[in-house]
Coordinates of C-alpha atoms and ligand atoms in Angstrom, one line a residue:
Chain A
X1 CA -32.6 -144.9 -69.2
X2 CA -33.7 -143.1 -66.0
X3 CA -35.3 -144.0 -62.7
X4 CA -38.5 -142.0 -62.4
X5 CA -39.7 -143.0 -59.0
X6 CA -38.7 -145.3 -56.2
X7 CA -40.4 -146.3 -53.1
X8 CA -38.3 -147.8 -50.2
X9 CA -39.9 -149.7 -47.4
X10 CA -37.8 -150.9 -44.5
X11 CA -34.7 -150.7 -46.5
X12 CA -31.7 -150.1 -44.2
X13 CA -32.4 -146.7 -42.5
X14 CA -35.4 -145.8 -44.7
X15 CA -38.7 -146.8 -43.1
X16 CA -40.8 -145.4 -45.9
X17 CA -39.6 -143.1 -48.6
X18 CA -41.3 -142.2 -51.8
X19 CA -39.1 -140.3 -54.2
X20 CA -39.5 -138.9 -57.7
X21 CA -36.2 -138.1 -59.5
X22 CA -35.0 -135.8 -62.1
X23 CA -34.3 -137.6 -65.5
X24 CA -30.8 -136.1 -65.6
X25 CA -29.1 -134.8 -62.4
X26 CA -29.9 -135.6 -58.8
X27 CA -27.9 -134.3 -55.9
X28 CA -28.2 -136.0 -52.6
X29 CA -26.7 -134.2 -49.6
X30 CA -26.7 -134.9 -45.9
X31 CA -24.3 -135.6 -43.0
X32 CA -22.5 -138.9 -42.8
X33 CA -24.8 -141.6 -41.5
X34 CA -27.9 -139.8 -42.7
X35 CA -28.7 -142.6 -45.2
X36 CA -27.4 -141.1 -48.4
X37 CA -25.4 -144.2 -49.4
X38 CA -28.3 -146.4 -48.4
X39 CA -30.4 -144.6 -51.1
X40 CA -27.7 -145.4 -53.7
X41 CA -27.6 -148.9 -52.5
X42 CA -31.4 -149.1 -53.0
X43 CA -31.1 -147.8 -56.6
X44 CA -28.3 -150.3 -57.3
X45 CA -30.3 -153.1 -55.8
X46 CA -33.3 -152.3 -57.8
X47 CA -31.4 -152.4 -61.1
X48 CA -28.7 -155.0 -60.5
X49 CA -30.5 -157.2 -58.0
X50 CA -27.8 -157.1 -55.3
X51 CA -26.1 -154.8 -53.0
X52 CA -23.1 -152.8 -54.2
X53 CA -21.4 -153.4 -50.9
X54 CA -22.0 -157.1 -51.3
X55 CA -24.1 -157.1 -48.2
X56 CA -26.3 -160.2 -47.7
X57 CA -30.0 -159.5 -48.3
X58 CA -30.9 -159.9 -44.7
X59 CA -28.6 -157.0 -43.7
X60 CA -30.7 -154.7 -45.9
X61 CA -33.8 -155.2 -43.8
X62 CA -34.4 -152.4 -41.3
X63 CA -33.8 -153.3 -37.7
X64 CA -36.8 -155.0 -36.0
X65 CA -38.6 -155.4 -39.3
X66 CA -39.4 -158.6 -41.1
X67 CA -38.9 -157.6 -44.8
X68 CA -37.8 -154.8 -47.1
X69 CA -39.3 -153.8 -50.4
X70 CA -38.3 -151.6 -53.3
X71 CA -40.8 -150.5 -55.9
X72 CA -39.5 -148.5 -58.9
X73 CA -40.6 -147.1 -62.2
X74 CA -37.8 -146.9 -64.8
X75 CA -37.9 -145.4 -68.3
X76 CA -35.9 -147.6 -70.7
X77 CA -35.4 -147.5 -74.4
X78 CA -38.1 -150.2 -74.6
X79 CA -40.6 -148.1 -72.6
X80 CA -41.5 -147.6 -69.0
X81 CA -41.2 -150.6 -66.7
X82 CA -42.0 -151.3 -63.1
X83 CA -39.6 -153.3 -61.0
X84 CA -40.6 -154.5 -57.6
X85 CA -38.2 -156.4 -55.4
X86 CA -37.9 -157.4 -51.8
X87 CA -36.7 -159.9 -49.3
X88 CA -38.0 -161.4 -46.2
X89 CA -35.5 -163.4 -44.1
X90 CA -38.3 -165.6 -42.8
X91 CA -39.3 -166.8 -46.2
X92 CA -35.7 -166.9 -47.1
X93 CA -36.1 -165.9 -50.7
X94 CA -35.9 -162.9 -52.9
X95 CA -38.9 -161.6 -54.8
X96 CA -38.6 -159.8 -58.1
X97 CA -41.4 -158.7 -60.3
X98 CA -41.3 -157.0 -63.7
X99 CA -44.5 -155.2 -64.5
X100 CA -46.3 -157.2 -61.9
X101 CA -45.1 -160.6 -63.2
X102 CA -42.9 -162.6 -61.0
X103 CA -39.5 -163.5 -62.4
X104 CA -37.9 -166.8 -61.8
X105 CA -34.4 -165.5 -62.0
X106 CA -33.2 -162.0 -61.1
X107 CA -30.8 -162.2 -64.1
X108 CA -33.8 -161.7 -66.4
X109 CA -33.6 -158.0 -65.4
X110 CA -29.9 -157.6 -66.2
X111 CA -30.1 -156.7 -69.8
X112 CA -33.1 -154.5 -69.4
X113 CA -31.7 -152.1 -66.8
X114 CA -28.2 -151.3 -65.6
X115 CA -26.3 -149.2 -63.3
X116 CA -22.7 -148.3 -62.6
X117 CA -21.5 -146.9 -59.3
X118 CA -18.4 -144.8 -58.8
X119 CA -17.1 -144.8 -55.2
X120 CA -13.8 -144.0 -53.3
X121 CA -13.2 -147.7 -53.2
X122 CA -12.7 -147.8 -57.0
X123 CA -9.0 -147.1 -56.4
X124 CA -8.8 -150.8 -55.7
X125 CA -9.5 -151.4 -59.4
X126 CA -6.0 -150.4 -60.2
X127 CA -4.3 -151.0 -56.9
X128 CA -6.0 -154.1 -55.7
X129 CA -5.9 -157.8 -56.5
X130 CA -6.6 -159.4 -59.9
X131 CA -9.9 -160.6 -58.5
X132 CA -11.3 -157.0 -58.5
X133 CA -10.4 -156.5 -62.2
X134 CA -11.9 -159.9 -63.1
X135 CA -15.1 -158.8 -61.3
X136 CA -15.0 -155.5 -63.3
X137 CA -14.7 -157.4 -66.6
X138 CA -17.4 -159.8 -65.6
X139 CA -19.8 -157.1 -64.6
X140 CA -19.6 -155.2 -67.9
X141 CA -20.1 -158.5 -69.9
X142 CA -22.9 -159.9 -67.7
X143 CA -24.8 -156.6 -68.2
X144 CA -24.5 -156.7 -71.9
X145 CA -24.4 -160.4 -72.9
X146 CA -26.8 -162.9 -71.4
X147 CA -24.7 -165.7 -72.9
X148 CA -21.7 -164.5 -70.9
X149 CA -23.7 -164.8 -67.6
X150 CA -24.7 -168.3 -68.6
X151 CA -21.1 -169.3 -69.5
X152 CA -19.9 -167.7 -66.2
X153 CA -22.3 -169.7 -64.1
X154 CA -21.6 -172.9 -65.9
X155 CA -17.8 -172.3 -65.6
X156 CA -18.0 -171.7 -61.9
X157 CA -20.1 -174.8 -61.4
X158 CA -17.7 -177.0 -63.4
X159 CA -14.8 -175.4 -61.5
X160 CA -16.1 -176.4 -58.1
X161 CA -17.0 -179.9 -59.3
X162 CA -13.5 -180.3 -60.7
X163 CA -11.8 -178.9 -57.6
X164 CA -13.8 -181.4 -55.5
X165 CA -12.6 -184.2 -57.6
X166 CA -9.0 -183.0 -57.4
X167 CA -9.3 -182.6 -53.6
X168 CA -10.7 -186.1 -53.2
X169 CA -8.8 -188.8 -51.2
X170 CA -8.1 -191.1 -54.2
X171 CA -6.5 -190.1 -57.5
X172 CA -9.4 -189.6 -59.9
X173 CA -9.8 -191.9 -62.9
X174 CA -8.4 -190.0 -65.9
X175 CA -11.5 -190.5 -68.0
X176 CA -13.6 -189.0 -65.2
X177 CA -11.3 -186.0 -64.8
X178 CA -11.2 -185.6 -68.6
X179 CA -15.0 -185.1 -68.6
X180 CA -14.7 -182.1 -66.3
X181 CA -11.6 -180.8 -68.3
X182 CA -13.8 -180.8 -71.4
X183 CA -16.4 -178.6 -69.9
X184 CA -13.9 -176.4 -68.1
X185 CA -12.2 -175.7 -71.5
X186 CA -15.5 -175.3 -73.3
X187 CA -17.0 -172.6 -71.0
X188 CA -13.6 -171.1 -70.0
X189 CA -12.6 -170.4 -73.6
X190 CA -15.9 -168.6 -74.2
X191 CA -15.2 -166.4 -71.2
X192 CA -11.7 -165.6 -72.4
X193 CA -12.8 -164.7 -75.9
X194 CA -15.5 -162.3 -74.6
X195 CA -13.0 -160.7 -72.2
X196 CA -10.6 -160.1 -75.1
X197 CA -13.4 -158.4 -77.1
X198 CA -14.3 -156.3 -74.0
X199 CA -10.7 -155.2 -73.4
X200 CA -10.2 -154.2 -77.0
X201 CA -13.2 -151.9 -76.8
X202 CA -12.3 -150.6 -73.3
X203 CA -8.8 -149.4 -74.1
X204 CA -10.0 -146.6 -76.4
X205 CA -12.7 -145.6 -74.1
X206 CA -10.4 -145.5 -71.0
X207 CA -7.8 -143.3 -72.9
X208 CA -10.5 -140.9 -74.1
X209 CA -11.9 -140.5 -70.7
X210 CA -8.6 -140.2 -69.0
X211 CA -7.6 -137.5 -71.4
X212 CA -10.7 -135.5 -70.7
X213 CA -9.9 -135.8 -67.0
X214 CA -6.2 -135.0 -67.2
X215 CA -3.9 -132.8 -69.3
X216 CA -1.2 -135.5 -69.1
X217 CA -1.0 -137.0 -72.6
X218 CA 0.3 -140.4 -71.3
X219 CA -1.1 -143.6 -72.9
X220 CA -2.9 -146.1 -70.7
X221 CA -2.5 -149.7 -71.9
X222 CA -4.5 -152.7 -70.8
X223 CA -2.8 -156.0 -71.1
X224 CA -4.8 -159.2 -70.9
X225 CA -2.7 -162.3 -71.7
X226 CA -4.3 -165.6 -70.8
X227 CA -2.0 -168.5 -71.7
X228 CA 0.5 -166.0 -73.1
X229 CA -1.9 -164.9 -75.9
X230 CA -1.9 -161.2 -76.6
X231 CA -5.0 -161.2 -78.8
X232 CA -8.0 -163.5 -79.3
X233 CA -7.1 -165.6 -82.3
X234 CA -10.0 -168.0 -82.2
X235 CA -12.1 -170.0 -79.8
X236 CA -10.4 -173.2 -81.0
X237 CA -6.9 -171.7 -80.4
X238 CA -7.9 -170.7 -76.8
X239 CA -9.3 -174.2 -76.2
X240 CA -6.1 -175.9 -77.5
X241 CA -3.9 -173.7 -75.2
X242 CA -6.2 -174.2 -72.2
X243 CA -6.1 -178.0 -72.8
X244 CA -2.3 -178.0 -73.1
X245 CA -2.0 -176.0 -69.9
X246 CA -4.3 -178.5 -68.0
X247 CA -2.2 -181.4 -69.3
X248 CA 1.1 -179.7 -68.2
X249 CA -0.4 -178.9 -64.8
X250 CA -1.9 -182.3 -64.1
X251 CA 0.6 -183.5 -61.6
X252 CA 0.7 -180.2 -59.7
X253 CA -3.1 -180.0 -59.7
X254 CA -3.5 -183.4 -58.2
X255 CA -0.9 -182.6 -55.6
X256 CA -2.4 -179.2 -54.7
X257 CA -6.0 -180.2 -55.0
X258 CA -7.4 -177.4 -57.1
X259 CA -7.5 -175.9 -60.6
X260 CA -4.5 -173.8 -61.3
X261 CA -5.3 -172.2 -64.6
X262 CA -8.3 -170.7 -66.3
X263 CA -10.3 -167.5 -66.5
X264 CA -10.8 -167.7 -62.7
X265 CA -7.1 -166.8 -62.4
X266 CA -6.9 -164.2 -65.1
X267 CA -5.3 -160.8 -64.6
X268 CA -5.7 -157.5 -66.3
X269 CA -2.5 -155.5 -66.1
X270 CA -2.6 -151.7 -66.5
X271 CA 0.4 -149.7 -67.6
X272 CA 0.6 -146.0 -67.5
X273 CA 3.1 -144.5 -70.0
X274 CA 4.6 -148.0 -70.4
X275 CA 5.1 -148.5 -66.6
X276 CA 3.1 -150.8 -64.4
X277 CA 0.5 -148.6 -62.6
X278 CA 0.3 -151.0 -59.8
X279 CA 4.0 -150.8 -59.0
X280 CA 4.8 -147.3 -59.9
X281 CA 1.6 -145.3 -59.8
X282 CA 1.1 -142.4 -57.4
X283 CA -2.1 -142.1 -55.4
X284 CA -3.3 -139.4 -57.8
X285 CA -2.7 -141.5 -60.9
X286 CA -4.5 -144.5 -59.3
X287 CA -7.4 -142.2 -58.5
X288 CA -7.7 -140.8 -62.0
X289 CA -7.1 -144.0 -63.9
X290 CA -9.6 -146.0 -61.8
X291 CA -12.2 -143.3 -62.2
X292 CA -11.6 -143.4 -66.0
X293 CA -11.9 -147.2 -65.9
X294 CA -15.3 -147.1 -64.1
X295 CA -16.6 -144.4 -66.4
X296 CA -15.5 -146.3 -69.4
X297 CA -17.4 -149.3 -68.1
X298 CA -20.5 -147.1 -68.0
X299 CA -19.8 -145.9 -71.6
X300 CA -19.3 -149.4 -72.7
X301 CA -22.7 -150.4 -71.4
X302 CA -24.2 -147.3 -73.1
X303 CA -22.8 -148.2 -76.5
X304 CA -23.4 -151.9 -76.2
X305 CA -27.0 -151.8 -74.9
X306 CA -27.9 -148.6 -76.8
X307 CA -29.3 -147.4 -73.5
X308 CA -27.3 -145.5 -71.0
X309 CA -26.9 -147.0 -67.5
X310 CA -27.9 -145.0 -64.4
X311 CA -24.6 -143.7 -63.0
X312 CA -24.1 -143.2 -59.3
X313 CA -21.3 -141.0 -57.9
X314 CA -20.8 -141.9 -54.3
X315 CA -18.8 -139.3 -52.6
X316 CA -16.1 -139.3 -55.3
X317 CA -15.7 -135.6 -55.6
X318 CA -14.2 -135.1 -52.2
X319 CA -11.1 -137.1 -53.3
X320 CA -10.3 -134.7 -56.2
X321 CA -8.8 -131.2 -56.4
X322 CA -11.1 -128.4 -57.7
X323 CA -9.8 -128.7 -61.3
X324 CA -10.5 -132.4 -61.5
X325 CA -13.8 -131.9 -59.7
X326 CA -15.0 -129.6 -62.4
X327 CA -13.8 -132.0 -65.2
X328 CA -15.6 -134.8 -63.5
X329 CA -18.8 -132.7 -63.3
X330 CA -18.5 -132.1 -67.1
X331 CA -18.3 -135.9 -67.5
X332 CA -21.7 -136.4 -65.9
X333 CA -23.2 -134.8 -69.0
X334 CA -22.3 -137.8 -71.0
X335 CA -24.8 -139.9 -69.2
X336 CA -28.6 -139.9 -69.1
X337 CA -29.2 -139.9 -65.4
X338 CA -26.8 -139.5 -62.6
X339 CA -27.0 -139.4 -58.8
X340 CA -24.4 -137.5 -57.0
X341 CA -24.0 -138.0 -53.3
X342 CA -22.0 -135.5 -51.3
X343 CA -21.9 -134.3 -47.7
X344 CA -22.5 -130.7 -48.8
X345 CA -23.7 -129.1 -52.1
X346 CA -20.6 -128.7 -54.2
X347 CA -19.6 -125.1 -55.0
X348 CA -19.5 -125.7 -58.8
X349 CA -22.5 -127.2 -60.3
X350 CA -22.9 -127.0 -64.1
X351 CA -26.4 -128.2 -64.7
X352 CA -29.8 -127.7 -63.1
X353 CA -30.2 -130.5 -60.6
X354 CA -32.9 -131.8 -58.4
X355 CA -31.7 -131.6 -54.9
X356 CA -32.5 -133.9 -51.9
X357 CA -31.2 -133.2 -48.5
X358 CA -31.3 -136.0 -45.8
X359 CA -31.9 -135.0 -42.3
X360 CA -32.8 -137.3 -39.4
X361 CA -33.7 -140.0 -41.9
X362 CA -36.1 -137.8 -43.8
X363 CA -35.8 -136.4 -47.3
X364 CA -36.1 -132.7 -47.6
X365 CA -36.5 -131.8 -51.2
X366 CA -35.2 -128.4 -52.0
Chain B
X1 CA -44.7 -174.9 -30.2
X2 CA -46.4 -175.9 -26.9
X3 CA -45.0 -179.1 -25.1
X4 CA -48.2 -181.2 -25.6
X5 CA -48.1 -180.9 -29.4
X6 CA -45.0 -183.0 -30.0
X7 CA -46.8 -185.3 -32.5
X8 CA -47.8 -182.3 -34.6
X9 CA -44.3 -180.8 -34.4
X10 CA -42.9 -184.2 -35.4
X11 CA -45.2 -184.2 -38.5
X12 CA -44.1 -180.7 -39.4
X13 CA -40.4 -181.7 -39.1
X14 CA -41.0 -184.6 -41.5
X15 CA -42.9 -182.5 -44.0
X16 CA -40.4 -179.7 -44.1
X17 CA -37.7 -182.1 -45.4
X18 CA -39.6 -182.4 -48.7
X19 CA -38.1 -180.7 -51.7
X20 CA -39.4 -177.2 -52.1
X21 CA -41.3 -177.2 -48.8
X22 CA -40.3 -174.6 -46.2
X23 CA -41.3 -174.4 -42.6
X24 CA -44.4 -172.3 -43.3
X25 CA -45.7 -174.7 -46.0
X26 CA -45.0 -177.7 -43.8
X27 CA -47.1 -176.1 -41.0
X28 CA -50.0 -175.4 -43.4
X29 CA -49.8 -179.0 -44.6
X30 CA -49.7 -180.4 -41.1
X31 CA -52.7 -178.3 -40.1
X32 CA -54.5 -179.5 -43.2
X33 CA -53.8 -183.1 -42.3
X34 CA -54.9 -182.4 -38.7
X35 CA -58.4 -181.5 -39.9
X36 CA -58.8 -184.4 -42.3
X37 CA -61.3 -187.2 -41.5
X38 CA -60.3 -190.7 -40.6
X39 CA -61.1 -192.0 -44.0
X40 CA -58.8 -189.4 -45.7
X41 CA -56.1 -190.1 -43.2
X42 CA -56.3 -193.8 -43.8
X43 CA -56.1 -193.4 -47.6
X44 CA -53.1 -191.1 -47.3
X45 CA -51.2 -193.4 -44.9
X46 CA -52.1 -196.4 -47.0
X47 CA -50.9 -194.8 -50.3
X48 CA -47.6 -193.9 -48.7
X49 CA -47.2 -197.4 -47.4
X50 CA -48.2 -198.8 -50.8
X51 CA -45.5 -196.9 -52.8
X52 CA -43.0 -198.0 -50.2
X53 CA -44.0 -201.7 -50.4
X54 CA -45.1 -202.2 -54.0
X55 CA -42.7 -200.1 -56.0
X56 CA -39.5 -201.8 -57.0
X57 CA -36.8 -201.1 -59.6
X58 CA -37.1 -202.8 -62.9
X59 CA -34.3 -205.3 -63.3
X60 CA -33.8 -204.3 -66.9
X61 CA -34.0 -200.5 -67.1
X62 CA -33.9 -199.6 -63.3
X63 CA -37.1 -197.6 -63.7
X64 CA -39.6 -197.6 -60.8
X65 CA -42.4 -200.2 -61.4
X66 CA -44.9 -202.4 -59.6
X67 CA -44.2 -205.3 -61.8
X68 CA -40.7 -206.6 -62.6
X69 CA -40.1 -206.5 -65.6
X70 CA -41.7 -203.1 -66.1
X71 CA -44.5 -202.5 -68.7
X72 CA -42.1 -200.5 -71.0
X73 CA -39.4 -203.2 -71.0
X74 CA -42.0 -205.9 -71.6
X75 CA -43.7 -204.0 -74.5
X76 CA -43.1 -206.1 -77.7
X77 CA -43.5 -203.0 -79.9
X78 CA -40.4 -201.4 -78.2
X79 CA -38.2 -204.4 -78.9
X80 CA -35.1 -203.4 -80.8
X81 CA -35.8 -199.7 -80.3
X82 CA -33.2 -197.1 -79.1
X83 CA -32.5 -196.7 -75.4
X84 CA -32.8 -193.3 -73.9
X85 CA -30.6 -192.8 -70.8
X86 CA -32.0 -190.4 -68.2
X87 CA -31.1 -189.3 -64.7
X88 CA -34.4 -190.0 -62.8
X89 CA -37.7 -191.8 -63.1
X90 CA -39.5 -188.5 -63.4
X91 CA -37.7 -187.8 -66.7
X92 CA -39.3 -190.9 -68.1
X93 CA -42.7 -189.5 -67.3
X94 CA -41.8 -186.4 -69.2
X95 CA -40.4 -188.3 -72.2
X96 CA -43.4 -190.7 -72.3
X97 CA -45.5 -187.6 -73.4
X98 CA -43.9 -188.2 -76.8
X99 CA -46.4 -190.6 -78.4
X100 CA -45.2 -190.7 -82.0
X101 CA -42.1 -192.8 -81.5
X102 CA -41.4 -195.7 -79.2
X103 CA -38.3 -195.9 -77.2
X104 CA -36.9 -197.8 -74.3
X105 CA -35.2 -196.2 -71.3
X106 CA -32.4 -196.6 -68.8
X107 CA -32.6 -194.8 -65.5
X108 CA -29.3 -193.9 -63.9
X109 CA -30.8 -192.7 -60.6
X110 CA -28.5 -189.7 -60.4
X111 CA -25.8 -187.8 -62.2
X112 CA -22.0 -187.4 -61.7
X113 CA -21.4 -184.8 -59.1
X114 CA -18.2 -184.8 -57.1
X115 CA -19.7 -182.1 -54.8
X116 CA -22.4 -184.5 -53.8
X117 CA -19.9 -187.4 -53.5
X118 CA -21.5 -189.1 -56.6
X119 CA -19.1 -190.9 -58.9
X120 CA -19.7 -193.5 -61.6
X121 CA -20.1 -196.3 -59.1
X122 CA -23.0 -194.6 -57.4
X123 CA -25.3 -194.5 -60.4
X124 CA -26.7 -197.3 -62.5
X125 CA -23.9 -197.5 -65.1
X126 CA -23.0 -201.1 -64.2
X127 CA -26.6 -202.1 -65.0
X128 CA -26.4 -200.3 -68.4
X129 CA -23.2 -202.0 -69.2
X130 CA -24.7 -205.4 -68.4
X131 CA -27.8 -204.6 -70.5
X132 CA -25.6 -203.7 -73.6
X133 CA -23.4 -206.7 -73.1
X134 CA -26.2 -209.2 -72.8
X135 CA -28.4 -207.8 -75.7
X136 CA -27.5 -207.3 -79.3
X137 CA -30.8 -205.6 -80.3
X138 CA -29.8 -202.1 -79.3
X139 CA -29.5 -199.9 -82.4
X140 CA -28.6 -196.6 -80.6
X141 CA -28.1 -195.1 -77.2
X142 CA -29.5 -191.6 -76.7
X143 CA -28.2 -189.7 -73.7
X144 CA -30.9 -187.5 -72.3
X145 CA -29.3 -186.4 -69.0
X146 CA -30.2 -182.8 -68.0
X147 CA -28.6 -179.9 -69.9
X148 CA -26.6 -178.6 -67.0
X149 CA -22.9 -179.2 -66.2
X150 CA -23.6 -182.4 -64.2
X151 CA -25.9 -183.8 -66.8
X152 CA -23.4 -182.9 -69.6
X153 CA -20.5 -184.5 -67.6
X154 CA -22.5 -187.7 -67.1
X155 CA -23.3 -187.8 -70.9
X156 CA -19.7 -187.2 -71.9
X157 CA -18.5 -189.8 -69.5
X158 CA -21.0 -192.4 -70.7
X159 CA -20.1 -191.6 -74.3
X160 CA -16.4 -192.3 -73.5
X161 CA -16.9 -195.5 -71.8
X162 CA -19.5 -196.8 -74.2
X163 CA -17.1 -196.5 -77.2
X164 CA -15.9 -200.1 -77.1
X165 CA -19.4 -201.3 -77.8
X166 CA -19.5 -199.7 -81.2
X167 CA -23.2 -198.7 -80.9
X168 CA -24.1 -195.2 -82.1
X169 CA -24.3 -192.9 -79.0
X170 CA -26.1 -189.5 -79.4
X171 CA -26.9 -186.6 -77.1
X172 CA -30.2 -184.8 -77.2
X173 CA -29.9 -181.4 -78.6
X174 CA -29.8 -178.3 -76.5
X175 CA -33.3 -177.4 -77.7
X176 CA -34.3 -177.5 -74.0
X177 CA -34.6 -174.2 -72.3
X178 CA -31.2 -173.3 -70.9
X179 CA -31.0 -174.3 -67.2
X180 CA -34.3 -176.2 -67.6
X181 CA -34.6 -179.8 -66.6
X182 CA -36.3 -182.5 -68.6
X183 CA -39.0 -182.7 -65.9
X184 CA -40.3 -179.2 -66.8
X185 CA -40.2 -179.4 -70.6
X186 CA -43.2 -179.5 -72.7
X187 CA -43.9 -182.2 -75.3
X188 CA -42.9 -180.1 -78.3
X189 CA -39.5 -179.0 -77.0
X190 CA -38.8 -182.6 -75.9
X191 CA -39.6 -184.2 -79.2
X192 CA -37.6 -181.5 -81.0
X193 CA -34.6 -182.2 -78.8
X194 CA -34.8 -185.9 -79.4
X195 CA -35.1 -185.5 -83.1
X196 CA -32.3 -182.9 -83.2
X197 CA -29.9 -185.2 -81.2
X198 CA -26.2 -185.0 -82.2
X199 CA -23.2 -187.1 -82.1
X200 CA -20.8 -186.3 -79.3
X201 CA -17.3 -185.2 -80.2
Ligands
ZN1 ZN1 -37.9 -201.7 -67.3

């Protein structure tokens, strides 16, 4: 898929910008603070329905304005679509339209269009807390399987209901707690099964990508072991183990007042040549493996949806030496449309690109 | 708003508490009320007073009614028919669209939701228990709470505690649009989901 046009109104630093993009490579240059990243944020928001920086919608509205609006035309495998989205803090709600029809839920867009962003922060994917890797798995699955999004929303709801019950002043009646256990297990097991399927696919992709970025023949292994399982046996088996774990933890959960096990506590461990990357990895290794992970997420979406996500490279080249820079540029050829944001035009540039330069908040097209 | 408009402001504040009504809509409604003639105003005020004074809960099914027992519970044709358990009176209005089969109802007036501080004692479960204990003409209990986590929790809880009565307990099928409430379902999906009801594990 590719974004053909986007119109930004009152979005962060962009008062009014109307841009037509190249279907393959777009290069956006400009000094820091010129609004380059804000443009990527707009593209991400148009396709995913929220800010990549997790900013609340009201922060996206230009200072002294009452709303923002994004209007885009996207070519997908199912044809050209128009997405309009916007937010007005006064009305307090998000508006999303697909081909002029208002959508009730923003999630209806998720399987039609998708987008993956690479940024310097990606290093946290391998170095940071398990939460970041759970979010990484969830994102890939939500963008490919509507049933996963539903299971995730239900699981979160059950989890907060169950935690509330555990937190309560009196010890909950076992029948009542059992009702929430049932649903926690039902939705949780579905999440775990899908995460297993995803990791199985991801491990090949991440190794292929890593080896095209690095001459080091080391193997990257991903280990996902909920309840001590090393592979997804069956939904029933996961449910049984989850249930056992809840039973074993009952006393502790009542004492601590929250749910101690389940997909909300999952971890994904990454080993590099058999050693924990988190404990033993160098800065350079973290940088390359996390980049390979993010790229493999994009390839997973491409394979699964049979439509390539738009891929945004936010200032990631600066972090790499010239050899890796070149290899990463080569990588952009694997995707339909990419946006590369960089302070200056990079010296090496393999393909014809459409170039935009940002100066004093205006786009100068070269 | 200007000082001398406190009565208008008061009306807006009341209106904006309604579900789905924001400040702006409340203002539009208040200004509409402001330009209504005395006859309209009187009818509106009287109808609000009427629902408050005339509507009670049926002592059998807990539905809202002007006559206790309610027309559904006093309908001879519904005697010995299955009881459909729902969360709110508005769900009965949706289910009443199904004309082909006659059912009776029980209205819980809520759903289990620890986050809202609602437990089994806060909804009309006690009344359902009494009804089952005192009558032996109930062939089946159909749980038609909403297909979301709270509705499902309520259904599973009821199923567990109703076991000793040895009456078949079924749950309406998930033929309902995911995330959709009974209130918004059309007649076809509703009758499909009642017909496709299933036993609970
Ligand atoms: Zn009644």
